[in-house]
Coordinates of C-alpha atoms in Angstrom, one line a residue:
Chain K
M1 CA 0.0 0.0 0.0
R2 CA 1.5 3.3 -1.0
E3 CA 1.4 5.6 2.0
I4 CA 3.0 8.6 0.1
I5 CA 2.9 11.2 2.9
S6 CA 4.4 8.9 5.5
E7 CA 7.1 7.6 3.1
L8 CA 8.0 11.1 1.9
S9 CA 8.0 12.4 5.5
K10 CA 10.5 9.8 6.6
K11 CA 12.8 10.7 3.8
L12 CA 12.5 14.4 4.5
H13 CA 13.0 14.0 8.2
S14 CA 16.0 11.7 7.8
G15 CA 17.6 14.2 5.4
E16 CA 17.7 11.7 2.6
V17 CA 16.0 14.3 0.4
S18 CA 15.4 18.0 0.9
S19 CA 12.0 19.7 0.3
V20 CA 13.5 21.9 -2.4
E21 CA 14.8 18.7 -4.2
L22 CA 11.5 17.0 -3.7
T23 CA 9.5 20.0 -4.9
S24 CA 11.7 20.3 -8.0
E25 CA 10.9 16.7 -8.8
Y26 CA 7.2 17.4 -8.4
I27 CA 7.5 20.5 -10.6
K28 CA 9.1 18.4 -13.3
A29 CA 6.3 15.8 -13.0
V30 CA 3.6 18.5 -13.3
E31 CA 5.3 20.0 -16.3
E32 CA 5.4 16.6 -18.0
A33 CA 2.0 15.2 -17.0
N34 CA -0.2 18.2 -16.7
P35 CA -0.6 18.8 -20.5
K36 CA -2.0 15.2 -20.7
Y37 CA -4.4 15.4 -17.7
N38 CA -5.3 19.1 -17.4
A39 CA -5.4 18.6 -13.6
I40 CA -3.8 21.8 -12.5
V41 CA -5.1 25.1 -13.8
H42 CA -2.8 27.6 -12.1
T43 CA 0.7 26.5 -11.2
T44 CA 2.4 28.3 -8.3
F45 CA 6.0 26.9 -8.7
E46 CA 7.7 30.1 -7.5
A47 CA 5.7 30.1 -4.3
A48 CA 6.2 26.3 -4.0
L49 CA 10.0 26.7 -4.0
E50 CA 9.8 29.4 -1.4
H51 CA 7.5 27.2 0.8
A52 CA 10.1 24.4 0.3
E53 CA 13.0 26.5 1.4
A54 CA 11.0 27.5 4.5
A55 CA 10.1 23.8 5.1
D56 CA 13.8 22.8 4.9
E57 CA 14.6 25.3 7.6
M58 CA 11.8 23.9 9.8
L59 CA 13.1 20.3 9.2
K60 CA 16.6 21.4 10.2
E61 CA 15.3 22.8 13.4
G62 CA 13.7 19.5 14.3
N63 CA 10.1 18.8 15.6
A64 CA 8.7 19.5 12.1
D65 CA 5.2 18.2 11.3
T66 CA 4.6 15.1 9.2
L67 CA 3.3 17.3 6.3
C68 CA 6.4 19.6 6.4
G69 CA 8.0 20.0 3.0
I70 CA 5.5 17.8 1.2
P71 CA 4.1 19.2 -2.2
M72 CA 0.3 19.2 -2.6
V73 CA -2.4 20.9 -4.6
M74 CA -5.7 22.6 -3.7
K75 CA -9.0 22.9 -5.5
D76 CA -9.4 26.3 -7.2
N77 CA -12.1 27.3 -4.8
I78 CA -9.9 27.5 -1.7
C79 CA -8.5 31.0 -1.2
T80 CA -4.8 31.6 -1.3
D81 CA -3.4 35.1 -0.5
G82 CA -2.0 36.6 -3.7
L83 CA -2.4 33.4 -5.7
L84 CA -5.1 32.9 -8.4
T85 CA -8.3 31.4 -7.1
T86 CA -11.0 31.4 -9.8
C87 CA -13.4 28.5 -9.1
C88 CA -12.7 27.6 -12.8
S89 CA -15.2 30.3 -13.8
N90 CA -14.9 33.1 -16.3
V91 CA -16.6 35.4 -13.7
L92 CA -13.6 35.1 -11.4
K93 CA -10.8 34.9 -14.0
G94 CA -7.7 36.8 -12.7
F95 CA -9.0 37.0 -9.1
K96 CA -6.2 36.9 -6.5
P97 CA -7.6 36.8 -2.9
Y98 CA -6.0 38.9 -0.3
Y99 CA -6.4 36.4 2.5
D100 CA -5.8 32.7 3.1
A101 CA -8.4 30.1 3.8
T102 CA -8.1 28.6 7.3
V103 CA -7.1 25.2 5.9
W104 CA -4.3 26.7 3.9
E105 CA -3.2 28.8 6.9
K106 CA -3.0 25.6 9.0
L107 CA -1.1 23.7 6.3
K108 CA 1.3 26.6 5.7
E109 CA 2.1 26.7 9.4
K110 CA 3.1 23.0 9.2
G111 CA 5.4 23.7 6.2
A112 CA 3.2 22.5 3.3
V113 CA 4.3 23.2 -0.2
L114 CA 1.6 24.4 -2.7
L115 CA 2.3 23.4 -6.3
G116 CA -0.9 24.8 -7.8
K117 CA -4.7 25.1 -7.9
A118 CA -6.6 22.1 -9.2
N119 CA -9.2 22.0 -12.0
M120 CA -12.9 21.7 -11.0
D121 CA -16.4 22.1 -12.1
E122 CA -17.3 25.8 -12.3
F123 CA -18.2 26.8 -8.7
A124 CA -18.1 23.1 -7.8
M125 CA -21.3 22.5 -9.7
G126 CA -21.2 19.2 -11.5
S127 CA -20.3 15.5 -11.4
T128 CA -17.7 15.3 -14.2
S129 CA -15.5 18.5 -13.9
E130 CA -16.5 19.2 -17.5
S131 CA -18.1 22.6 -16.7
S132 CA -14.6 24.1 -15.9
C133 CA -13.9 27.2 -18.0
Y134 CA -10.4 25.7 -18.5
G135 CA -11.8 22.5 -20.1
A136 CA -12.2 19.1 -18.4
P137 CA -9.4 17.2 -16.6
F138 CA -8.8 13.7 -18.0
N139 CA -8.9 10.5 -15.8
P140 CA -5.3 9.2 -15.5
R141 CA -6.7 5.6 -15.3
N142 CA -8.2 6.1 -18.8
T143 CA -8.0 9.5 -20.5
G144 CA -11.2 8.7 -22.4
H145 CA -13.2 9.0 -19.2
V146 CA -14.0 11.8 -16.8
T147 CA -12.2 12.3 -13.5
G148 CA -15.5 12.9 -11.8
G149 CA -16.6 16.1 -10.2
S150 CA -16.3 18.6 -8.9
S151 CA -12.8 18.0 -7.4
G152 CA -11.8 16.2 -10.6
G153 CA -8.5 18.0 -11.1
A154 CA -7.4 17.3 -7.5
A155 CA -8.2 13.6 -7.9
A156 CA -6.3 13.5 -11.2
A157 CA -3.2 15.3 -9.8
V158 CA -3.0 12.8 -6.9
T159 CA -3.6 9.7 -9.1
A160 CA -1.0 10.7 -11.6
N161 CA 1.6 11.4 -8.8
M162 CA 1.7 15.1 -9.6
A163 CA 1.1 15.9 -6.0
A164 CA 1.4 13.9 -2.8
Y165 CA -2.1 14.9 -1.7
A166 CA -4.8 17.4 -2.5
L167 CA -7.6 19.3 -0.8
G168 CA -11.0 19.3 -2.4
S169 CA -14.5 20.4 -1.3
D170 CA -17.5 18.1 -1.0
T171 CA -21.1 19.6 -1.3
G172 CA -22.8 16.5 -2.6
G173 CA -20.0 14.0 -3.2
S174 CA -17.4 16.2 -4.8
V175 CA -14.4 14.7 -3.0
R176 CA -15.6 11.1 -2.7
Q177 CA -16.9 10.6 -6.3
P178 CA -13.8 11.8 -8.2
A179 CA -11.7 9.8 -5.7
A180 CA -13.8 6.7 -6.6
Y181 CA -13.6 7.4 -10.4
C182 CA -9.8 7.8 -10.2
G183 CA -9.2 4.9 -7.8
I184 CA -7.8 6.9 -4.8
V185 CA -9.1 7.8 -1.3
G186 CA -11.4 10.7 -0.6
L187 CA -12.7 11.8 2.8
K188 CA -15.7 14.1 3.5
P189 CA -15.4 14.9 7.2
T190 CA -18.3 15.7 9.5
Y191 CA -19.9 19.1 8.7
G192 CA -18.3 21.6 11.1
S193 CA -15.1 19.7 11.8
V194 CA -13.0 21.6 9.2
S195 CA -13.3 25.4 8.8
R196 CA -15.0 26.6 5.7
Y197 CA -13.5 30.1 6.1
G198 CA -11.9 31.0 2.7
L199 CA -13.7 28.2 0.8
I200 CA -15.7 30.0 -1.9
A201 CA -19.2 29.0 -1.1
Y202 CA -21.6 26.9 -3.2
G203 CA -24.1 25.5 -0.8
S204 CA -22.9 26.8 2.6
S205 CA -24.9 24.3 4.8
L206 CA -23.5 21.3 2.8
D207 CA -20.0 22.3 1.8
Q208 CA -17.1 20.6 3.6
I209 CA -13.4 20.6 2.7
G210 CA -11.7 17.2 2.6
P211 CA -8.5 15.4 1.5
L212 CA -7.8 13.3 -1.6
T213 CA -5.0 10.9 -1.0
Y214 CA -3.5 7.6 -2.2
S215 CA -4.1 5.8 1.1
V216 CA -6.4 6.0 4.2
K217 CA -3.5 6.7 6.5
D218 CA -2.6 9.7 4.3
A219 CA -6.2 10.9 4.5
A220 CA -6.1 10.6 8.3
I221 CA -2.8 12.7 8.5
V222 CA -4.3 15.5 6.3
F223 CA -7.6 15.5 8.2
D224 CA -5.8 15.7 11.5
A225 CA -3.9 18.7 10.2
I226 CA -6.9 20.7 8.9
K227 CA -9.6 19.9 11.5
G228 CA -10.5 22.1 14.4
F229 CA -12.6 25.1 15.6
D230 CA -12.2 28.4 13.8
R231 CA -13.9 31.5 15.2
R232 CA -14.2 32.9 11.7
D233 CA -16.6 30.0 10.8
Q234 CA -19.8 30.1 12.9
T235 CA -20.5 26.5 11.9
S236 CA -17.2 25.1 12.9
K237 CA -17.1 23.0 16.1
A238 CA -14.5 22.4 18.7
F239 CA -14.5 18.6 18.9
D240 CA -11.8 16.6 20.6
Y241 CA -10.9 13.7 18.2
G242 CA -8.0 12.6 20.3
N243 CA -5.2 11.0 18.3
I244 CA -6.8 10.0 15.0
L245 CA -3.8 8.0 13.8
D246 CA -3.9 5.8 17.0
Y247 CA -7.4 4.9 16.1
L248 CA -6.5 3.5 12.7
D249 CA -5.3 0.1 14.0
R250 CA -8.3 -0.6 16.2
D251 CA -9.8 -4.1 16.1
I252 CA -13.0 -4.2 14.0
K253 CA -14.5 -7.1 15.9
G254 CA -18.1 -6.5 16.9
V255 CA -18.5 -3.4 14.7
K256 CA -22.1 -3.3 13.4
I257 CA -22.2 -2.6 9.6
G258 CA -25.5 -1.4 8.3
I259 CA -26.6 -2.2 4.8
A260 CA -29.5 -0.1 3.4
E261 CA -30.9 -1.6 0.2
E262 CA -32.0 1.9 -0.8
F263 CA -28.4 2.7 -1.6
F264 CA -28.1 -0.2 -4.0
D265 CA -31.1 0.5 -6.2
G266 CA -30.1 0.7 -9.8
I267 CA -26.4 0.1 -9.1
D268 CA -24.2 -1.6 -11.6
P269 CA -24.4 -5.4 -10.7
D270 CA -20.6 -5.9 -10.9
M271 CA -20.1 -3.0 -8.6
K272 CA -22.6 -4.4 -6.2
T273 CA -20.7 -7.7 -6.1
Q274 CA -17.4 -6.0 -5.4
I275 CA -18.9 -4.0 -2.5
F276 CA -20.5 -7.1 -1.0
D277 CA -17.2 -8.9 -1.3
A278 CA -15.7 -6.1 0.9
V279 CA -18.6 -6.5 3.3
K280 CA -17.8 -10.2 3.6
L281 CA -14.2 -9.4 4.4
F282 CA -15.4 -7.3 7.3
E283 CA -17.8 -10.1 8.4
K284 CA -15.1 -12.7 8.3
N285 CA -13.1 -10.6 10.7
G286 CA -15.7 -10.2 13.3
A287 CA -18.0 -7.4 12.1
E288 CA -21.8 -7.9 12.3
I289 CA -24.1 -7.1 9.4
V290 CA -27.4 -5.4 10.1
D291 CA -30.2 -4.7 7.6
I292 CA -31.2 -1.1 7.6
K293 CA -34.2 0.8 6.1
L294 CA -33.7 4.4 5.0
P295 CA -37.0 5.2 3.2
A296 CA -36.4 9.0 3.3
L297 CA -33.4 8.5 1.0
K298 CA -35.6 8.5 -2.0
S299 CA -36.3 12.2 -1.4
A300 CA -32.6 13.1 -0.8
L301 CA -31.7 14.0 -4.4
P302 CA -34.5 16.6 -5.0
V303 CA -34.0 18.0 -1.4
Y304 CA -30.3 18.3 -2.1
Y305 CA -30.8 20.2 -5.4
I306 CA -33.4 22.5 -3.9
I307 CA -31.3 23.4 -0.9
A308 CA -27.9 23.6 -2.7
C309 CA -29.4 25.7 -5.6
A310 CA -31.2 28.0 -3.2
E311 CA -28.0 28.6 -1.3
A312 CA -26.0 28.9 -4.5
S313 CA -28.4 31.6 -6.0
S314 CA -27.8 33.6 -2.8
N315 CA -24.0 33.0 -2.6
L316 CA -23.5 33.8 -6.2
G317 CA -25.3 37.1 -6.0
R318 CA -22.0 38.8 -5.1
Y319 CA -20.6 38.3 -8.6
D320 CA -21.7 41.7 -10.0
G321 CA -18.5 42.9 -11.7
I322 CA -17.9 45.7 -9.1
R323 CA -15.5 44.3 -6.6
Y324 CA -13.6 41.5 -8.3
G325 CA -13.4 39.2 -11.2
H326 CA -14.8 39.8 -14.7
R327 CA -16.5 43.0 -15.7
T328 CA -18.2 43.3 -19.1
G329 CA -16.6 45.6 -21.6
S330 CA -19.5 48.0 -22.4
Y331 CA -22.7 48.8 -20.7
D332 CA -25.5 51.4 -20.6
S333 CA -26.2 51.4 -16.9
I334 CA -25.2 49.8 -13.6
D335 CA -28.0 47.3 -14.0
D336 CA -26.9 46.5 -17.5
M337 CA -23.3 46.0 -16.3
I338 CA -24.4 43.6 -13.6
Y339 CA -26.6 41.6 -16.0
K340 CA -24.0 41.5 -18.8
T341 CA -21.1 40.6 -16.4
R342 CA -23.1 37.7 -14.9
S343 CA -24.5 36.5 -18.2
E344 CA -21.0 36.5 -19.9
G345 CA -19.2 35.2 -16.8
F346 CA -21.3 32.2 -15.6
G347 CA -21.5 29.0 -17.6
A348 CA -24.6 27.1 -18.5
E349 CA -24.7 24.7 -15.5
V350 CA -24.2 27.6 -13.0
K351 CA -27.0 29.6 -14.7
R352 CA -29.3 26.6 -14.5
R353 CA -28.7 26.2 -10.8
I354 CA -29.0 30.0 -10.0
M355 CA -32.3 29.9 -11.8
L356 CA -33.6 26.9 -10.0
G357 CA -32.5 28.4 -6.7
T358 CA -34.2 31.7 -7.5
Y359 CA -37.3 29.8 -8.5
V360 CA -37.6 27.7 -5.3
L361 CA -37.0 30.8 -3.1
S362 CA -39.4 33.1 -5.0
S363 CA -42.7 34.2 -3.7
G364 CA -45.4 31.6 -4.2
Y365 CA -43.0 28.7 -4.5
Y366 CA -41.0 29.0 -1.3
D367 CA -43.4 26.9 0.8
A368 CA -43.8 24.2 -1.9
Y369 CA -40.1 23.7 -2.5
Y370 CA -37.6 25.4 -0.2
K371 CA -39.5 25.1 3.1
K372 CA -40.6 21.5 2.3
A373 CA -37.0 20.6 1.4
C374 CA -35.9 21.9 4.8
V375 CA -38.5 19.8 6.5
I376 CA -37.5 16.6 4.6
R377 CA -33.9 17.4 5.3
E378 CA -34.8 17.1 9.0
E379 CA -36.4 13.7 8.4
I380 CA -33.4 12.5 6.6
R381 CA -31.1 13.6 9.4
R382 CA -33.4 12.0 12.0
E383 CA -33.5 8.7 10.0
F384 CA -29.7 8.7 9.9
D385 CA -29.6 9.4 13.7
E386 CA -31.9 6.5 14.3
T387 CA -30.0 4.2 12.0
Y388 CA -26.8 4.8 14.0
E389 CA -28.6 3.5 17.1
K390 CA -28.8 0.1 15.3
C391 CA -25.3 0.1 13.6
D392 CA -21.9 1.8 13.9
I393 CA -21.3 2.4 10.2
L394 CA -23.0 2.2 6.9
I395 CA -21.5 0.8 3.7
A396 CA -22.8 1.8 0.2
P397 CA -21.5 2.5 -3.3
I398 CA -20.3 5.9 -4.3
A399 CA -22.0 6.2 -7.7
P400 CA -24.3 4.0 -9.7
T401 CA -21.5 3.4 -12.3
T402 CA -17.7 3.8 -12.8
A403 CA -16.4 6.9 -14.5
P404 CA -18.5 7.8 -17.6
V405 CA -16.8 8.6 -21.0
L406 CA -15.8 12.2 -21.6
N407 CA -18.0 14.6 -23.7
F408 CA -21.0 12.3 -23.4
K409 CA -24.0 14.4 -24.4
G410 CA -26.6 11.7 -24.1
L411 CA -27.8 12.7 -20.6
S412 CA -30.2 15.4 -19.6
S413 CA -29.4 17.6 -16.6
V414 CA -31.7 15.5 -14.4
E415 CA -30.1 12.3 -15.5
M416 CA -26.7 13.8 -14.6
Y417 CA -28.0 14.8 -11.2
L418 CA -29.0 11.2 -10.6
S419 CA -25.3 10.1 -10.6
D420 CA -25.0 11.9 -7.2
I421 CA -27.8 9.7 -5.6
C422 CA -25.4 7.8 -3.3
T423 CA -23.4 10.7 -2.0
V424 CA -25.8 13.6 -1.4
P425 CA -27.7 12.1 1.6
I426 CA -24.4 12.3 3.5
N427 CA -24.1 16.0 3.0
I428 CA -27.7 16.5 4.0
A429 CA -27.2 14.7 7.2
G430 CA -23.8 16.3 7.8
I431 CA -22.1 12.9 8.6
P432 CA -18.6 11.8 7.7
S433 CA -18.0 9.5 4.8
I434 CA -15.0 8.1 3.0
S435 CA -14.5 6.6 -0.5
V436 CA -12.0 3.7 -0.7
P437 CA -11.0 1.8 -3.8
C438 CA -12.6 -1.7 -3.7
G439 CA -12.3 -3.2 -7.2
I440 CA -11.9 -2.7 -10.9
D441 CA -14.7 -3.1 -13.4
K442 CA -14.6 -5.0 -16.8
K443 CA -13.3 -1.8 -18.5
G444 CA -10.4 -1.6 -16.0
L445 CA -12.0 1.4 -14.3
P446 CA -11.8 1.8 -10.5
I447 CA -14.8 1.1 -8.2
G448 CA -15.2 3.0 -4.9
M449 CA -16.8 1.8 -1.7
Q450 CA -18.4 4.4 0.6
I451 CA -18.1 4.0 4.4
M452 CA -20.2 6.4 6.5
G453 CA -20.4 7.0 10.2
K454 CA -22.3 9.2 12.7
R455 CA -21.5 12.9 13.1
F456 CA -17.9 13.3 14.6
D457 CA -17.2 9.6 14.2
D458 CA -14.7 10.3 11.5
A459 CA -12.1 8.3 13.3
K460 CA -14.3 5.1 13.2
V461 CA -14.9 5.7 9.4
L462 CA -11.1 6.0 8.9
N463 CA -10.5 2.9 11.1
M464 CA -12.9 0.7 9.0
A465 CA -11.4 2.1 5.7
Y466 CA -7.9 1.4 6.9
F467 CA -8.8 -2.1 7.9
Y468 CA -10.2 -2.8 4.5
E469 CA -7.2 -1.3 2.7
Q470 CA -4.7 -3.2 4.8
N471 CA -6.5 -6.6 4.3
S472 CA -7.6 -6.5 0.7
K473 CA -5.9 -6.3 -2.6
D474 CA -4.0 -3.0 -3.4
W475 CA -6.8 -1.7 -5.6
A476 CA -5.3 1.8 -5.8
G477 CA -2.2 0.2 -7.2
N478 CA 0.8 1.9 -8.7
F479 CA 0.6 4.5 -11.4
E480 CA 3.3 4.8 -14.0
G481 CA 4.5 8.3 -14.3
G482 CA 4.7 11.3 -12.0
V483 CA 7.1 11.4 -9.0
R484 CA 8.3 7.9 -8.0
I485 CA 9.4 7.6 -4.4
Chain W
M1 CA -46.0 21.5 -14.0
T2 CA -45.0 23.7 -16.9
V3 CA -42.9 26.9 -16.4
T4 CA -43.9 29.5 -19.0
K5 CA -41.5 31.6 -20.9
T6 CA -42.9 34.7 -19.1
E7 CA -42.1 33.1 -15.8
I8 CA -38.5 32.3 -16.9
E9 CA -38.1 35.9 -18.0
K10 CA -39.3 37.1 -14.6
L11 CA -36.9 34.7 -12.9
S12 CA -34.0 35.8 -15.1
K13 CA -34.6 39.4 -13.8
L14 CA -34.5 38.3 -10.2
A15 CA -31.3 36.4 -10.9
R16 CA -29.8 39.3 -12.9
L17 CA -29.1 37.2 -16.0
Y18 CA -29.8 37.9 -19.6
F19 CA -30.9 35.1 -22.0
S20 CA -31.2 35.4 -25.7
E21 CA -34.5 34.3 -27.4
E22 CA -32.8 31.1 -28.5
E23 CA -31.4 30.4 -25.0
L24 CA -34.7 31.2 -23.5
E25 CA -36.5 28.6 -25.7
K26 CA -33.9 25.9 -24.9
F27 CA -33.8 26.8 -21.2
A28 CA -37.6 26.7 -20.8
G29 CA -37.6 23.0 -21.9
E30 CA -34.7 22.1 -19.6
F31 CA -36.2 24.0 -16.7
D32 CA -39.5 22.2 -17.0
E33 CA -37.7 18.9 -16.6
I34 CA -35.7 20.2 -13.6
I35 CA -38.8 21.6 -11.9
A36 CA -40.6 18.3 -12.4
F37 CA -37.7 16.6 -10.7
A38 CA -37.7 19.1 -7.8
D39 CA -41.5 18.6 -7.6
T40 CA -41.0 14.9 -6.7
I41 CA -40.5 16.0 -3.0
N42 CA -44.2 17.0 -3.0
Q43 CA -45.2 13.5 -3.9
S44 CA -42.7 11.5 -1.8
V45 CA -43.2 12.5 1.8
E46 CA -46.4 13.2 3.7
G47 CA -46.7 15.2 6.8
G48 CA -43.3 15.7 8.3
T49 CA -41.9 17.7 11.2
S50 CA -42.7 21.4 11.5
E51 CA -39.3 22.0 13.0
I52 CA -36.8 23.5 10.6
R53 CA -33.2 24.1 11.3
S54 CA -30.1 23.9 9.3
V55 CA -27.4 21.4 9.9
G56 CA -25.1 24.1 11.3
T57 CA -27.6 25.6 13.8
E58 CA -27.0 23.1 16.6
L59 CA -23.2 23.6 16.2
V60 CA -23.4 27.3 17.0
N61 CA -23.1 28.2 20.7
F62 CA -25.1 31.3 21.0
E63 CA -24.3 31.6 24.7
N64 CA -20.7 31.9 24.0
L65 CA -20.3 34.4 21.2
R66 CA -17.1 36.3 21.0
E67 CA -16.7 39.9 22.3
D68 CA -17.6 42.6 19.8
I69 CA -14.2 44.1 19.6
V70 CA -13.0 46.5 16.9
M71 CA -10.2 44.8 15.0
P72 CA -7.9 46.4 12.4
S73 CA -9.3 46.5 8.9
L74 CA -7.6 45.2 5.8
P75 CA -5.5 47.8 4.0
N76 CA -7.4 49.6 1.2
E77 CA -4.6 48.8 -1.1
K78 CA -5.3 45.0 -0.7
I79 CA -9.1 45.4 -0.9
V80 CA -9.0 47.2 -4.2
S81 CA -6.3 45.0 -5.6
N82 CA -8.8 43.2 -7.8
V83 CA -10.5 46.4 -9.1
E84 CA -9.3 48.1 -12.3
D85 CA -9.4 51.6 -10.8
K86 CA -7.2 51.7 -7.8
D87 CA -7.8 55.2 -6.3
G88 CA -8.8 53.6 -3.0
F89 CA -12.4 53.2 -4.2
F90 CA -14.6 50.7 -6.0
S91 CA -15.4 52.6 -9.1
L92 CA -17.5 52.2 -12.2
K93 CA -17.3 54.1 -15.5
R94 CA -20.0 56.7 -16.0
S95 CA -22.9 55.2 -17.9
K96 CA -23.5 56.4 -21.5
K97 CA -26.9 57.7 -20.8

């Protein structure tokens, strides 16, 4: 199992390699591989080498963190002071924030090295990353297929060894689903456990920043580094996780695994078989299987789209061409400027979601859509809470299929939305969930398994995923190309 | 449920977005399908709880809010760094009319 962060950290701490040398290797890898995968949209090599020099100083002083000196990438919606952050949208092209997101502030303090900002669906809206204004990233496992969305570039960069790890954001599955499509690990932590300050908002009550890594242990290391209360985010929570890494090796004997058939409706049969093989492995090692009913799940998808779009239509109201980003070239009045700026700047999917959000919040429809969605959201949350009285974790697929082909125009918007059916309930409930590779389909594409826990049980979720990873085939496997350790 | 072109035009005003005639036609069709999908929540669940709160609400401790202390502002130079006119203000060109 490739535990890239731990392996690199050992080499950096022992002095076998310096961060500047390592960063230079990664820069070379990005220059070689990025034209093929379009994973990184803004490179920050100059800053990376500065970060690496600072990291080498920290390493020399001793007591440096595990992440010190290790090169990584961040999704293009996480603010970085003085470095481009555009949400892969024309409306924010050229925007350089003047402050750092809390997650980046924390990583910087630990000596992280930022190689660049990763490609994504415009404003994190999509399931394939094809709505990026810079064009879609390509799946390193098979470049004819999508990387998944919306953290597709982040997943591709890690998969192709162009970065040791990445940070993405997950509003309805946007860390877990690209991780599954690319055959790596993606963690969506409990809502409130990682500060959202400096994450450009899509659906504020659903968004959560999470790591994309090659292994579960790497995900635990990154989560440990970015979690914690932040006074600048009113929804962040001070929760004492203890030492998460100590939790990874815990025995799984007696852990109750819930299986809800609602998650498996319409799932590719091969995928179902692979996931049940994984469940059998847990059972063989002392876990108990419990049948669970989650009837409210059937409403999760429309509830998600109503709430996310309502919040998006409000969050995206700030893009008016006055304070930052794109401004239209000619206009007749301030109103005309705002209309033209937004119409030119936003892509089709973003416009669709702003319109849906405006519709469900507008007078006459608010009660029928938005208010009702909030009520059902409560029911879904309650159903999950009750479920976790009967079992410790839930296991499900990540998506109904493996990575679809690129530029596939055969699906309508609604059919595209259906690909998120297994991941959105988790964001509605605010619970933690991880995607772990658990097989390969007939086309050679990776299959992901989803492990979910109750709120703030992130350590248990990581523990189960780690057990599976250590006791099954190395599904993530090695990837030819990029930086070799 | 069908969303009329007039309704879409009204929504586009609320959302501050222009659509060409052609876009409007295409969009009306797509929007119908999306609304029909959103409408499934009205068929799937009966009753429900009257209590509404967001996921974040319970995480906020209203008893322990921070002191309201005046903190230093960001420098003007930084704030206007993303604006074309940098005289310390957000500025717009005079309209033609």
